[in-house]
PDB file of C-alpha atoms in Angstrom:
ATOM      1  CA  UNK I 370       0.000   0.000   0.000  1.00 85.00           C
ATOM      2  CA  UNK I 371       1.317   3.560  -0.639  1.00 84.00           C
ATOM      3  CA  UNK I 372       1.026   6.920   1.265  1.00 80.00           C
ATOM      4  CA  UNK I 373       0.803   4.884   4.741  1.00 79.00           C
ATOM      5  CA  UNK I 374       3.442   7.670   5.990  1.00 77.00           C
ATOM      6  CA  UNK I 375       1.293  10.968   5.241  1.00 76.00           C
ATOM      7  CA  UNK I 376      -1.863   9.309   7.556  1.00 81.00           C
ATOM      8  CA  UNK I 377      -2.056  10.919  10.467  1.00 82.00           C
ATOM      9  CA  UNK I 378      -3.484   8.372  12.863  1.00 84.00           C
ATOM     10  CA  UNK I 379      -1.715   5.508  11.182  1.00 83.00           C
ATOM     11  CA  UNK I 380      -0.452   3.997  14.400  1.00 85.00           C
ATOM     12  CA  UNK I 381      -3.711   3.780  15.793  1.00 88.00           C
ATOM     13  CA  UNK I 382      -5.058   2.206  12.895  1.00 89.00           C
ATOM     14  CA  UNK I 383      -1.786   0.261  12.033  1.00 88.00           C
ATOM     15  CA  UNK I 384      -2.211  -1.326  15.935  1.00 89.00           C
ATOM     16  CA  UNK I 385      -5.710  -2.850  14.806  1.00 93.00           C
ATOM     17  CA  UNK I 386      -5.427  -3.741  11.391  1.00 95.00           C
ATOM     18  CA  UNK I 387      -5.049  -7.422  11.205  1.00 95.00           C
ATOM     19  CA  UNK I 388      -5.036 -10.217   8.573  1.00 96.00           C
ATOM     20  CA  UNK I 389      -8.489 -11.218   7.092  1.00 97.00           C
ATOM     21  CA  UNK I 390      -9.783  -7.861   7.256  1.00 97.00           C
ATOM     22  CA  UNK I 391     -11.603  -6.140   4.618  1.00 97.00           C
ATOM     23  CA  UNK I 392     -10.676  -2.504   2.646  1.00 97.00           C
ATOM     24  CA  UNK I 393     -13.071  -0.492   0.738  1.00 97.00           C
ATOM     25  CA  UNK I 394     -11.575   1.134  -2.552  1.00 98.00           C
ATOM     26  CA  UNK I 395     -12.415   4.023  -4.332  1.00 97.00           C
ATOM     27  CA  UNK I 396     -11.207   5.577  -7.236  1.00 97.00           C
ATOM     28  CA  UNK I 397      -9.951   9.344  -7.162  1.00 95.00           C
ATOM     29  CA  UNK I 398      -9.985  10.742 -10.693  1.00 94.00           C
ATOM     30  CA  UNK I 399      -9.293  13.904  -9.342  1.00 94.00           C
ATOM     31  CA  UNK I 400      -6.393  13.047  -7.383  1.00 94.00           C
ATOM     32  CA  UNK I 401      -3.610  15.634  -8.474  1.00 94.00           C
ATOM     33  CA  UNK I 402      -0.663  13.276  -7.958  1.00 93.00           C
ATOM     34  CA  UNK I 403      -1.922  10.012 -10.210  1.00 95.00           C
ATOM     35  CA  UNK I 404      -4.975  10.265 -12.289  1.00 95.00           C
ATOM     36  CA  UNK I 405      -5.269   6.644 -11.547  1.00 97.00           C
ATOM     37  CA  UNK I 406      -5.685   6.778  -8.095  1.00 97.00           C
ATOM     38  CA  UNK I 407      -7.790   4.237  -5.998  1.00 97.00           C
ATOM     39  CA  UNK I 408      -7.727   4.894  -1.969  1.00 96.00           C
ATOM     40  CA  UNK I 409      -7.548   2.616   0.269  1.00 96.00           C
ATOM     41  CA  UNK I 410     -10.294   2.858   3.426  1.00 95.00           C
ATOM     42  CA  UNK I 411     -10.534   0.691   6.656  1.00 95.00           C
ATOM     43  CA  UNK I 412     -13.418   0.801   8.764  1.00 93.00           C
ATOM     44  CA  UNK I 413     -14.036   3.891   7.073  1.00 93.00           C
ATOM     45  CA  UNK I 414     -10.508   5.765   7.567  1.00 92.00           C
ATOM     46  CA  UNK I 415      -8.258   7.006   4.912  1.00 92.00           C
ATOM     47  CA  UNK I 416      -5.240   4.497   5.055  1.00 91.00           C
ATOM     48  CA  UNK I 417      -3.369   5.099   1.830  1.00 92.00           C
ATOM     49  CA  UNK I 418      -3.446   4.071  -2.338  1.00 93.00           C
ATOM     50  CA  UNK I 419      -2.830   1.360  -4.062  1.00 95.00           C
ATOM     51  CA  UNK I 420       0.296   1.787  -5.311  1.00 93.00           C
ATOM     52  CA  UNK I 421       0.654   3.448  -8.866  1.00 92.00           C
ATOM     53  CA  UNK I 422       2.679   0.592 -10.778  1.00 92.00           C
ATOM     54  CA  UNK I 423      -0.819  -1.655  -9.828  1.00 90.00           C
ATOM     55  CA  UNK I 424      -3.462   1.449 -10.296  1.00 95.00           C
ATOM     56  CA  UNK I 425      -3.919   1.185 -14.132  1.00 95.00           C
ATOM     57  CA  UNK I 426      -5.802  -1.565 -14.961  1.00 96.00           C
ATOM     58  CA  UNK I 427      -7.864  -1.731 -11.444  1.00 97.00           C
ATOM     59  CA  UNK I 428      -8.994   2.051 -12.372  1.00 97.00           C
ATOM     60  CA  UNK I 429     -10.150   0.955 -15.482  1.00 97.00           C
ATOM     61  CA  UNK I 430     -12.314  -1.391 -14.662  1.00 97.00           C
ATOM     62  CA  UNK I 431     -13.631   0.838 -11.571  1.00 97.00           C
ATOM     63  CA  UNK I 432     -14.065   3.424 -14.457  1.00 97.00           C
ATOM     64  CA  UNK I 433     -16.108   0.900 -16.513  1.00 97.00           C
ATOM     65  CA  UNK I 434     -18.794   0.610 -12.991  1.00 96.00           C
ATOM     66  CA  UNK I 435     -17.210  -2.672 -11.787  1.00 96.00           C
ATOM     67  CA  UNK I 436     -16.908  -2.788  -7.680  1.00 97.00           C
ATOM     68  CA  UNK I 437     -13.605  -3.548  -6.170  1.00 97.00           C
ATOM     69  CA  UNK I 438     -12.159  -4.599  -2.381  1.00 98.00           C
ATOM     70  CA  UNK I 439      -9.061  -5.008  -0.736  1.00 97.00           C
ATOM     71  CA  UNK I 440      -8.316  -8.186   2.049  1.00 98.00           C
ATOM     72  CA  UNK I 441      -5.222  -7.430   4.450  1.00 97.00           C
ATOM     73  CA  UNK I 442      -2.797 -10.659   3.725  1.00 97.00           C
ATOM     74  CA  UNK I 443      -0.301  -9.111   6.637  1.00 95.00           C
ATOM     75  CA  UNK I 444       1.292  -6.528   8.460  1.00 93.00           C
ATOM     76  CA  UNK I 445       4.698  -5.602   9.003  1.00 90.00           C
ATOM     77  CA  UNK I 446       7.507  -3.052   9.844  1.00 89.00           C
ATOM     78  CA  UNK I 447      10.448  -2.839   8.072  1.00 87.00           C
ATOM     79  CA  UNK I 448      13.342  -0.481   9.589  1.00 86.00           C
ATOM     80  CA  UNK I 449      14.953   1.311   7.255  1.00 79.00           C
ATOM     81  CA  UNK I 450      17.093   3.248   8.912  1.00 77.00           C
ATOM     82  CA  UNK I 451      17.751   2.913  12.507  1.00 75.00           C
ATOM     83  CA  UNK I 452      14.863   4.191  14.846  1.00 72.00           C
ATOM     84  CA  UNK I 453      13.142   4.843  11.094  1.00 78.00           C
ATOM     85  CA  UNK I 454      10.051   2.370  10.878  1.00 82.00           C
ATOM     86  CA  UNK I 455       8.221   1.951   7.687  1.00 84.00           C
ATOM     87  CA  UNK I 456       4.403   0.425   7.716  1.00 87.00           C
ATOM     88  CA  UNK I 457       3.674  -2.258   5.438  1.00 89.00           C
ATOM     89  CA  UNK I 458       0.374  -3.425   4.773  1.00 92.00           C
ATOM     90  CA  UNK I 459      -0.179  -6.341   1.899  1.00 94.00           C
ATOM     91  CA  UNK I 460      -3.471  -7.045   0.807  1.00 96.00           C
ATOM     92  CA  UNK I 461      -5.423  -8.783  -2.716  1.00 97.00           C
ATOM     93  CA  UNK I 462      -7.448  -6.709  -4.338  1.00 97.00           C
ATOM     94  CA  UNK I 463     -11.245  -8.677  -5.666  1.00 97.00           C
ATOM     95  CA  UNK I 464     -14.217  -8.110  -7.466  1.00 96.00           C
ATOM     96  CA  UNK I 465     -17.781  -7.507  -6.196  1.00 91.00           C
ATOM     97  CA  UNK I 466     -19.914 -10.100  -7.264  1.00 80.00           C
TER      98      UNK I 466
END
């Protein structure tokens, strides 16, 4: 998931979110940054985008009125730099039915 860094509660939300759980997606056309841009929502908070290298095709077919969700797979921290954590979530994106 991108843009986990500019959330501002993401350590609350990051101390919950667990494996199994579900994420609603919605596609920003007007997003600025990427014209592609789907964010990512748990229980109704802003948690970040799918990232833009997997954005394209997912878009499209949110463009063309299909529904998409996200399923957390895990949760991690990476360090990067000492005392520098990074928040990694990895989910599967499916279609609505």
């Amino acid at each position: 998931m991108a843009g986990l860094v500019y959330i501002d509660d993401i350590d609350e939300i990051f101390s919950i979110i667990k494996e199994g759980d579900h994420l609603d997606l919605f596609r920003e056309k007007d997003n600025r940054y990427d014209e592609h841009a789907i964010l990512v929502k748990y229980d109704g908070k802003k948690i970040g985008y799918v990232p833009r290298a997997d954005n394209i095709i997912l878009a499209n077919l949110m463009d063309a009125g299909k529904m998409l969700y996200g399923v957390v797979v895990n949760t991690y921290i990476e360090y990067v730099y000492v005392g520098d954590e990074f928040k990694v979530v990895k989910f599967k994106i499916f279609l609505k039915e």
